[in-house]
């Protein structure tokens, strides 16, 4: 607050941790994404067996929108309320990374709960549809499709799907944080 009273005085970013703001926005965004995901799932908008349905695109856009909004809000709050209106690109990226990391962890935990307890049969359905697509669309024999499915089995379980979701969320969050950091930086 002293920076607002004396505009010639700047705040040393080393004295202000980005973790409280980043973690608050990251956890809140993670909870919002769980709610959005449940709504999309309960309305049947997402086709878990195909990548090209309109519901999947809507789900992705909603997810990215929440992630971007959380990163922007966290960086803005950290810059305006905690750093006196100035933030470097690196610090802005760091705040966005914290938000993204907590969104990714929340996604991993929720993904495991979803595939293990909420919809435990969904993985088997996805595997069967993949097998049928291999035979019908790719012209594989049944034995070749079965062999390919045996290679996929190790990654088609709640734990691995959760890891893949977390990595995907983190990569998207890093990209968003880089872009947002470049846009929102304001050097002292």
mmCIF file of C-alpha atoms in Angstrom, residues 54-171:
data_model
loop_
_atom_site.group_PDB
_atom_site.id
_atom_site.type_symbol
_atom_site.label_atom_id
_atom_site.label_comp_id
_atom_site.label_asym_id
_atom_site.label_seq_id
_atom_site.Cartn_x
_atom_site.Cartn_y
_atom_site.Cartn_z
ATOM 1 C CA UNK A 54 -18.708 -30.454 -31.731
ATOM 2 C CA UNK A 55 -19.109 -31.130 -28.027
ATOM 3 C CA UNK A 56 -15.410 -31.915 -27.741
ATOM 4 C CA UNK A 57 -14.574 -28.568 -29.337
ATOM 5 C CA UNK A 58 -16.925 -26.756 -26.978
ATOM 6 C CA UNK A 59 -15.352 -28.564 -24.036
ATOM 7 C CA UNK A 60 -11.843 -27.602 -25.174
ATOM 8 C CA UNK A 61 -12.781 -23.964 -25.742
ATOM 9 C CA UNK A 62 -14.443 -23.777 -22.311
ATOM 10 C CA UNK A 63 -11.376 -25.337 -20.689
ATOM 11 C CA UNK A 64 -8.962 -23.008 -22.457
ATOM 12 C CA UNK A 65 -11.172 -20.024 -21.664
ATOM 13 C CA UNK A 66 -11.164 -20.818 -17.948
ATOM 14 C CA UNK A 67 -7.397 -21.372 -17.982
ATOM 15 C CA UNK A 68 -6.708 -18.115 -19.810
ATOM 16 C CA UNK A 69 -9.069 -16.159 -17.556
ATOM 17 C CA UNK A 70 -7.455 -17.591 -14.418
ATOM 18 C CA UNK A 71 -3.952 -16.761 -15.622
ATOM 19 C CA UNK A 72 -4.905 -13.229 -16.678
ATOM 20 C CA UNK A 73 -6.706 -12.542 -13.396
ATOM 21 C CA UNK A 74 -3.819 -13.908 -11.330
ATOM 22 C CA UNK A 75 -1.193 -11.914 -13.222
ATOM 23 C CA UNK A 76 -3.328 -8.764 -13.074
ATOM 24 C CA UNK A 77 -3.916 -9.127 -9.334
ATOM 25 C CA UNK A 78 -0.251 -9.818 -8.651
ATOM 26 C CA UNK A 79 0.839 -6.890 -10.807
ATOM 27 C CA UNK A 80 -1.693 -4.302 -9.637
ATOM 28 C CA UNK A 81 -2.288 -5.209 -6.009
ATOM 29 C CA UNK A 82 0.990 -6.779 -4.931
ATOM 30 C CA UNK A 83 3.708 -5.264 -7.132
ATOM 31 C CA UNK A 84 2.490 -1.691 -7.500
ATOM 32 C CA UNK A 85 1.516 -1.920 -11.176
ATOM 33 C CA UNK A 86 4.759 -3.352 -12.562
ATOM 34 C CA UNK A 87 5.647 -6.919 -13.498
ATOM 35 C CA UNK A 88 8.422 -8.455 -15.571
ATOM 36 C CA UNK A 89 7.837 -11.028 -18.272
ATOM 37 C CA UNK A 90 9.519 -13.698 -16.136
ATOM 38 C CA UNK A 91 7.434 -12.908 -13.075
ATOM 39 C CA UNK A 92 4.253 -12.825 -15.143
ATOM 40 C CA UNK A 93 5.129 -16.197 -16.656
ATOM 41 C CA UNK A 94 5.916 -17.577 -13.196
ATOM 42 C CA UNK A 95 2.490 -16.574 -11.852
ATOM 43 C CA UNK A 96 0.843 -18.151 -14.918
ATOM 44 C CA UNK A 97 2.914 -21.295 -14.444
ATOM 45 C CA UNK A 98 1.769 -21.616 -10.823
ATOM 46 C CA UNK A 99 -1.858 -21.274 -11.948
ATOM 47 C CA UNK A 100 -1.298 -23.840 -14.715
ATOM 48 C CA UNK A 101 0.471 -26.268 -12.408
ATOM 49 C CA UNK A 102 -2.395 -26.265 -9.927
ATOM 50 C CA UNK A 103 -4.948 -26.611 -12.711
ATOM 51 C CA UNK A 104 -2.959 -29.599 -14.024
ATOM 52 C CA UNK A 105 -2.787 -31.220 -10.575
ATOM 53 C CA UNK A 106 -6.490 -30.635 -10.015
ATOM 54 C CA UNK A 107 -7.207 -32.103 -13.466
ATOM 55 C CA UNK A 108 -5.128 -35.179 -12.676
ATOM 56 C CA UNK A 109 -6.885 -35.816 -9.384
ATOM 57 C CA UNK A 110 -10.313 -35.235 -10.904
ATOM 58 C CA UNK A 111 -9.464 -37.352 -13.971
ATOM 59 C CA UNK A 112 -8.530 -40.278 -11.763
ATOM 60 C CA UNK A 113 -11.714 -39.930 -9.697
ATOM 61 C CA UNK A 114 -13.814 -39.610 -12.854
ATOM 62 C CA UNK A 115 -12.430 -42.659 -14.668
ATOM 63 C CA UNK A 116 -12.054 -44.826 -11.548
ATOM 64 C CA UNK A 117 -15.317 -44.052 -9.730
ATOM 65 C CA UNK A 118 -17.757 -41.820 -11.652
ATOM 66 C CA UNK A 119 -17.564 -43.592 -15.043
ATOM 67 C CA UNK A 120 -15.507 -46.757 -14.494
ATOM 68 C CA UNK A 121 -16.811 -48.476 -17.654
ATOM 69 C CA UNK A 122 -15.937 -45.585 -19.939
ATOM 70 C CA UNK A 123 -12.373 -46.758 -20.562
ATOM 71 C CA UNK A 124 -13.624 -50.161 -21.726
ATOM 72 C CA UNK A 125 -16.088 -48.436 -24.067
ATOM 73 C CA UNK A 126 -13.300 -46.256 -25.470
ATOM 74 C CA UNK A 127 -11.100 -49.312 -25.996
ATOM 75 C CA UNK A 128 -13.857 -51.239 -27.786
ATOM 76 C CA UNK A 129 -14.663 -48.307 -30.085
ATOM 77 C CA UNK A 130 -10.953 -47.937 -30.887
ATOM 78 C CA UNK A 131 -10.750 -51.626 -31.738
ATOM 79 C CA UNK A 132 -13.788 -51.392 -34.015
ATOM 80 C CA UNK A 133 -12.335 -48.336 -35.753
ATOM 81 C CA UNK A 134 -9.077 -50.181 -36.368
ATOM 82 C CA UNK A 135 -10.936 -53.028 -38.033
ATOM 83 C CA UNK A 136 -13.544 -51.021 -39.974
ATOM 84 C CA UNK A 137 -11.762 -47.782 -40.870
ATOM 85 C CA UNK A 138 -8.132 -48.846 -41.023
ATOM 86 C CA UNK A 139 -8.722 -52.297 -42.476
ATOM 87 C CA UNK A 140 -6.845 -54.208 -39.780
ATOM 88 C CA UNK A 141 -7.524 -57.852 -39.174
ATOM 89 C CA UNK A 142 -9.069 -58.756 -35.835
ATOM 90 C CA UNK A 143 -5.830 -60.323 -34.616
ATOM 91 C CA UNK A 144 -3.831 -57.204 -35.581
ATOM 92 C CA UNK A 145 -6.398 -54.990 -33.852
ATOM 93 C CA UNK A 146 -6.245 -57.175 -30.732
ATOM 94 C CA UNK A 147 -2.458 -56.960 -30.740
ATOM 95 C CA UNK A 148 -2.575 -53.158 -31.118
ATOM 96 C CA UNK A 149 -5.094 -52.977 -28.281
ATOM 97 C CA UNK A 150 -2.782 -55.012 -26.051
ATOM 98 C CA UNK A 151 -0.100 -52.357 -26.607
ATOM 99 C CA UNK A 152 -2.578 -49.605 -25.685
ATOM 100 C CA UNK A 153 -3.836 -51.308 -22.526
ATOM 101 C CA UNK A 154 -0.994 -50.026 -20.325
ATOM 102 C CA UNK A 155 -2.003 -46.424 -20.932
ATOM 103 C CA UNK A 156 -5.774 -46.861 -20.841
ATOM 104 C CA UNK A 157 -6.320 -46.846 -17.086
ATOM 105 C CA UNK A 158 -7.410 -44.062 -14.724
ATOM 106 C CA UNK A 159 -3.894 -43.292 -13.494
ATOM 107 C CA UNK A 160 -2.299 -42.955 -16.932
ATOM 108 C CA UNK A 161 -5.221 -41.020 -18.384
ATOM 109 C CA UNK A 162 -4.900 -38.633 -15.437
ATOM 110 C CA UNK A 163 -1.187 -38.191 -16.085
ATOM 111 C CA UNK A 164 -1.858 -37.467 -19.768
ATOM 112 C CA UNK A 165 -4.557 -34.935 -18.822
ATOM 113 C CA UNK A 166 -2.199 -33.212 -16.386
ATOM 114 C CA UNK A 167 0.635 -33.029 -18.914
ATOM 115 C CA UNK A 168 -1.717 -31.692 -21.587
ATOM 116 C CA UNK A 169 -3.103 -29.068 -19.211
ATOM 117 C CA UNK A 170 0.368 -28.040 -18.123
ATOM 118 C CA UNK A 171 1.634 -27.686 -21.695
#
